[in-house]
Short mmCIF file of C-alpha atoms and ligand atoms in Angstrom, two decimals:
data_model
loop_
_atom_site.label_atom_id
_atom_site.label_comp_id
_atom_site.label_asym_id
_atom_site.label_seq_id
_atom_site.Cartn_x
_atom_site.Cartn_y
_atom_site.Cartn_z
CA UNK H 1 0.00 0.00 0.00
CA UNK H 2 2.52 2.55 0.86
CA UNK H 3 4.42 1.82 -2.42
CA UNK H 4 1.33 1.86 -4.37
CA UNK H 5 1.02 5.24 -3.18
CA UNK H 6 4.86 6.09 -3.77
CA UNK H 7 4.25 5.09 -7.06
CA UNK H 8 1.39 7.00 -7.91
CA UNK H 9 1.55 10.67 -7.99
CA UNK H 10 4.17 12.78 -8.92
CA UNK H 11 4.32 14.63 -5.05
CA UNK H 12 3.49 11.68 -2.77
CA UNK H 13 3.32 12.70 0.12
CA UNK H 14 3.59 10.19 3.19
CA UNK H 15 3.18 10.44 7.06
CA UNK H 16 5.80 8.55 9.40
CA UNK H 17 5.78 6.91 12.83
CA UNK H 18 8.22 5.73 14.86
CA UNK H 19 8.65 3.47 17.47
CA UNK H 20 8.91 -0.18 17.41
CA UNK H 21 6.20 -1.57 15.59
CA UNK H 22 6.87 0.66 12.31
CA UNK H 23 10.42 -1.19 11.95
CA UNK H 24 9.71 -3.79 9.93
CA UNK H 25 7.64 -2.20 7.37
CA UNK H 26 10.42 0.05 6.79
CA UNK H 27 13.00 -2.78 6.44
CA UNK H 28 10.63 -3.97 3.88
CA UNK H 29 10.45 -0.69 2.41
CA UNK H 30 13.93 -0.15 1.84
CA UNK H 31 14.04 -4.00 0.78
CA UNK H 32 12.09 -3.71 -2.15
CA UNK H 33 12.86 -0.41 -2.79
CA UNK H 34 16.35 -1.11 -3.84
CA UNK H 35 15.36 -4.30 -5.73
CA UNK H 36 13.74 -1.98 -8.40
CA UNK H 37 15.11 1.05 -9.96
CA UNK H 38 11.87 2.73 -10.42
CA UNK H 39 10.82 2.38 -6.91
CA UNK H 40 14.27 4.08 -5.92
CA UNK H 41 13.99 6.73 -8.18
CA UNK H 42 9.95 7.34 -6.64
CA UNK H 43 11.80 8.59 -3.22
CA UNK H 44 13.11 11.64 -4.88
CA UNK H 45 9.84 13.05 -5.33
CA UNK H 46 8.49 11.77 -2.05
CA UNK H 47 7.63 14.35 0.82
CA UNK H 48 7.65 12.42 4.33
CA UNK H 49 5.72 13.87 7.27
CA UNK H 50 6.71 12.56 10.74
CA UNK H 51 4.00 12.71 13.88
CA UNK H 52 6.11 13.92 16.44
CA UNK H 53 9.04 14.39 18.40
CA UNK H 54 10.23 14.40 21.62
CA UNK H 55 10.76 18.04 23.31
CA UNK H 56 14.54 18.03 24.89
CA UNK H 57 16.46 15.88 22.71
CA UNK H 58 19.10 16.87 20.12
CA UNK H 59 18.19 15.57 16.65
CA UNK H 60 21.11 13.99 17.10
CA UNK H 61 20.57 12.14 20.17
CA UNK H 62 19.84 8.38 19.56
CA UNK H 63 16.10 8.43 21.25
CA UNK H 64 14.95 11.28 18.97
CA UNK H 65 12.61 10.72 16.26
CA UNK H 66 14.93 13.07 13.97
CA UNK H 67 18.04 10.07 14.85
CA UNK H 68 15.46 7.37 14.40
CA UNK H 69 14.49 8.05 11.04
CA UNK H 70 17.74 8.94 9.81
CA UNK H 71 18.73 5.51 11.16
CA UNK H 72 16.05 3.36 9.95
CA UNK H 73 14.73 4.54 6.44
CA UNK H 74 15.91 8.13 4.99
CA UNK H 75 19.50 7.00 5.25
CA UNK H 76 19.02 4.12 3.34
CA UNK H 77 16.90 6.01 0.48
CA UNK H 78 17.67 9.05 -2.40
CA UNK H 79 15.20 11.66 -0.12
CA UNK H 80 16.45 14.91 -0.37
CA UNK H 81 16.57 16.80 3.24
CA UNK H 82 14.46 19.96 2.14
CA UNK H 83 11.44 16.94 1.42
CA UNK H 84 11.78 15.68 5.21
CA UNK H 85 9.64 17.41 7.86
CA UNK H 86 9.35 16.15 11.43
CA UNK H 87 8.03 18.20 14.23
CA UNK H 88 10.88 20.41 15.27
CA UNK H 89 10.78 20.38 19.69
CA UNK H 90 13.38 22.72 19.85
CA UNK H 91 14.05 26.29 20.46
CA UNK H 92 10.23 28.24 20.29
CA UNK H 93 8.25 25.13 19.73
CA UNK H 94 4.97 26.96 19.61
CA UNK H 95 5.81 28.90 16.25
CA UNK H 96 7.64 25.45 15.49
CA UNK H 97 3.80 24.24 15.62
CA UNK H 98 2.59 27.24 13.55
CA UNK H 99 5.08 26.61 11.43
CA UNK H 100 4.42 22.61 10.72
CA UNK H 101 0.72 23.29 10.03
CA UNK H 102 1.27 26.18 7.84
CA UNK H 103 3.72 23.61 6.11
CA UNK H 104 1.18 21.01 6.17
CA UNK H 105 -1.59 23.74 4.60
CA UNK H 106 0.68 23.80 1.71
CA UNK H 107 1.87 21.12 0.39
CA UNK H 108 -1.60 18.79 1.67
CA UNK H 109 -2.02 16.37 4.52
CA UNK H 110 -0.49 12.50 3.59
CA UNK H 111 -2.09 10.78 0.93
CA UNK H 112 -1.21 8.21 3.84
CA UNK H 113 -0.27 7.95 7.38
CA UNK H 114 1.30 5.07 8.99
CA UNK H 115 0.00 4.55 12.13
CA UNK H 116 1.01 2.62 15.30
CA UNK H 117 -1.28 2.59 18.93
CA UNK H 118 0.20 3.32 22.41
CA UNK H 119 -1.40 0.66 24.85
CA UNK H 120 -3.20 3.47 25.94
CA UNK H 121 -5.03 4.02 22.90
CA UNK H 122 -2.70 7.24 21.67
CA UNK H 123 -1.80 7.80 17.99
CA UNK H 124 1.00 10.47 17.60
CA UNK H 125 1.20 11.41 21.08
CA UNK H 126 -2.32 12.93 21.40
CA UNK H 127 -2.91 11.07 24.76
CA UNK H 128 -6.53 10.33 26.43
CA UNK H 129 -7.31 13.40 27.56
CA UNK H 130 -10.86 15.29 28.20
CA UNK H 131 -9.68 17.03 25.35
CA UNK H 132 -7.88 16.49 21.89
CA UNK H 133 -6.20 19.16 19.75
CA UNK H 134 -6.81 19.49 16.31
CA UNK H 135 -3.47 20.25 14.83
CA UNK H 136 0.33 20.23 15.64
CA UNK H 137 0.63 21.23 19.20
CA UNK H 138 2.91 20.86 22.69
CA UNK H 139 1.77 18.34 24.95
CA UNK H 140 2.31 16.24 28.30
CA UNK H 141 3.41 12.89 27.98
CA UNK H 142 1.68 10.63 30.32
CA UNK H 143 2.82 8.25 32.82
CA UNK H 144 1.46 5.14 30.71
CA UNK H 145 3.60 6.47 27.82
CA UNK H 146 6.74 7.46 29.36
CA UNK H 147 6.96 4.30 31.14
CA UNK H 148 6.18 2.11 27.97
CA UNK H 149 9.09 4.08 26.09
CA UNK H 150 11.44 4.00 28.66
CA UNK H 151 12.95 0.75 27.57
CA UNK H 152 14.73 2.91 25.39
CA UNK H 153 16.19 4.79 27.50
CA UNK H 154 18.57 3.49 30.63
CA UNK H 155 15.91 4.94 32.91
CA UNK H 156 11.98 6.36 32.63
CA UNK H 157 13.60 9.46 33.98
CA UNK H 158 15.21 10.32 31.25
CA UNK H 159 12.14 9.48 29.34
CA UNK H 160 10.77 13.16 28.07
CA UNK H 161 8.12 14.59 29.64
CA UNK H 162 6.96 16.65 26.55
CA UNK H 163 6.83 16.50 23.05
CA UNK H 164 5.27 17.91 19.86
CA UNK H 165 3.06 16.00 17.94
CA UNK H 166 0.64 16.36 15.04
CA UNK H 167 -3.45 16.59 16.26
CA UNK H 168 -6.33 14.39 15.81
CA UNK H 169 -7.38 16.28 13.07
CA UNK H 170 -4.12 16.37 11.18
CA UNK H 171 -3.79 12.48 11.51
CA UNK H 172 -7.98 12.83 10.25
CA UNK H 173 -6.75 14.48 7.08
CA UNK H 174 -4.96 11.77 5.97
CA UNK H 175 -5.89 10.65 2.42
CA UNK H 176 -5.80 7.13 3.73
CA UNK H 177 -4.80 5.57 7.05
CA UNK H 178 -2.89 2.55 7.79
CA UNK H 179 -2.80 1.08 11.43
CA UNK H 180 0.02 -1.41 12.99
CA UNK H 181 -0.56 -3.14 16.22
CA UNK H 182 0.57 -6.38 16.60
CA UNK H 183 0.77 -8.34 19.89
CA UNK H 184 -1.11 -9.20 23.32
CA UNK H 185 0.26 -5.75 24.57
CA UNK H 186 -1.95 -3.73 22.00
CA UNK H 187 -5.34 -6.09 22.33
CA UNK H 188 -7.28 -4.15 24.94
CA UNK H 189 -6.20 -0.75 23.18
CA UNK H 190 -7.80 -2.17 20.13
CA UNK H 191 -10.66 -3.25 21.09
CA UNK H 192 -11.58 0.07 23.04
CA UNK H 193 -10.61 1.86 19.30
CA UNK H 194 -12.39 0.32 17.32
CA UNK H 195 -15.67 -1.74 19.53
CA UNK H 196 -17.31 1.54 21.36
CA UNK H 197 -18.12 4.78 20.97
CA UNK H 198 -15.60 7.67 19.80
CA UNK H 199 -13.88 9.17 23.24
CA UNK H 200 -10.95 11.35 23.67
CA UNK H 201 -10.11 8.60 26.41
CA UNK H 202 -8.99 6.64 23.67
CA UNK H 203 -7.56 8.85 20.95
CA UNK H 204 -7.63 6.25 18.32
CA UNK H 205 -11.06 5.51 18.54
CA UNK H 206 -11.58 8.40 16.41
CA UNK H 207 -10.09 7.13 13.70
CA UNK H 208 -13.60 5.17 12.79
CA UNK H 209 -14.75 8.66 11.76
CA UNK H 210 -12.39 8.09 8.88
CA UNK H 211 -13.10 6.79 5.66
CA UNK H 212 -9.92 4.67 4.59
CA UNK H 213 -8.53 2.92 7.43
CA UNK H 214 -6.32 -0.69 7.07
CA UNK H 215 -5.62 -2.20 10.44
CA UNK H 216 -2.92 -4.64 10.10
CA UNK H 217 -2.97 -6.88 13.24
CA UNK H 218 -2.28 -10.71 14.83
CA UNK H 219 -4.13 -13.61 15.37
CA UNK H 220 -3.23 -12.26 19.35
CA UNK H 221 -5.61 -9.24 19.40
CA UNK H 222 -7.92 -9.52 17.10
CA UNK H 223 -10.76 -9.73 19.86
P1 PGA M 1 5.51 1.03 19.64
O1 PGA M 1 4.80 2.44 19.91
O2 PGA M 1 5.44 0.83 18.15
O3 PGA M 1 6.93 1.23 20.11
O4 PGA M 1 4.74 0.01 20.38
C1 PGA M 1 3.57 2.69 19.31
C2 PGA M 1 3.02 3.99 19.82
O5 PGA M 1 3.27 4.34 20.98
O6 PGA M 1 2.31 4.66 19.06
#
């Protein structure tokens, strides 16, 4: 699917995650990617999106999201730097927000957004909350997150406590959707997604108000 839509436009324009569950598909990406000249050649006129970042790390710093994909796909494929956008969580990171959507408002939301789920039910980092923001914005992370990401880190403490991520809405705009969770650990957050009603409790519940969604899943949580 994502090639399919690498393939087909002269802009494509795709939306990133990190974190674990994301790994593979990239592997796969860059796989298949170099197996085919054509494909290769399709990166040059990609435009990549990330969700978020981490406020307080250096792009350079091995837990950021600016390291990460560096590391695990843009290295490995002919993307020019001026076509890469993630969430910038330095310096004055509410203009950094402004500045992302008013990005965003130009060039068009993804044509698709890989997605994975917090156990918690986040997508980005738009945690439950009574409230969700619409676009690119500063938030708290929250205990169940920092905890869950801290096994990439030596401690939880040094787990962020911020970060900037893309809103509910922005992830809404998405042309198409595409949704990873795989294992026990993701079941429950599943089920409350995508089996009740839309709450903000569970962020990625409101992704059944979207048109085009593919959940890719295991035998272990489909429930
Ligand atoms: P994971 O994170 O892929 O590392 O499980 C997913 C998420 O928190 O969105």
């Amino acid at each position: 699917m994502v090639l399919d839509v690498l393939t087909a436009s002269q802009q494509p324009i795709l939306g990133f995650a990190t974190g674990s569950t994301p790994l593979g598909l990239y592997r796969v990406l860059i796989e298949k990617s170099h197996a085919d000249e054509h494909l290769l050649a399709c990166w040059k006129r990609m435009i990549g999106y990330n969700l978020d970042e981490y406020v307080g790390l250096h792009p350079n710093h091995p837990q950021s999201y600016h390291y990460y994909m560096q590391e695990n796909l843009y290295r490995h494929l002919p993307v020019a730097p001026a076509r890469i956008h993630i969430p910038s969580a330095e310096g004055a990171v509410e203009e950094n927000c402004h500045a992302y959507h008013a990005l965003l408002t130009e060039t068009g939301w993804p044509d698709l957004q890989i997605l994975g789920i917090g156990t918690n039910g986040h997508i980005g980092f738009n945690e439950p909350d009574d409230e969700l923001q619409i676009y690119t914005h500063l938030t708290a992370l929250t205990p169940v997150t920092r905890q869950a990401n801290a096994r990439f880190f030596d401690s939880v403490d040094e787990v962020p406590q911020h970060a900037v991520t893309m809103g509910i809405g922005d992830i809404l705009k998405a042309k198409q959707v595409v949704l990873l969770a795989y294992g026990e650990q993701k079941r429950e957050a599943l089920r409350q997604a995508f089996s009740g009603a839309v709450s903000t409790r569970c962020p990625a519940s409101f992704l059944q108000l979207h048109a085009h969604v593919t959940i890719f899943t295991d035998q272990d949580v489909r429930g």
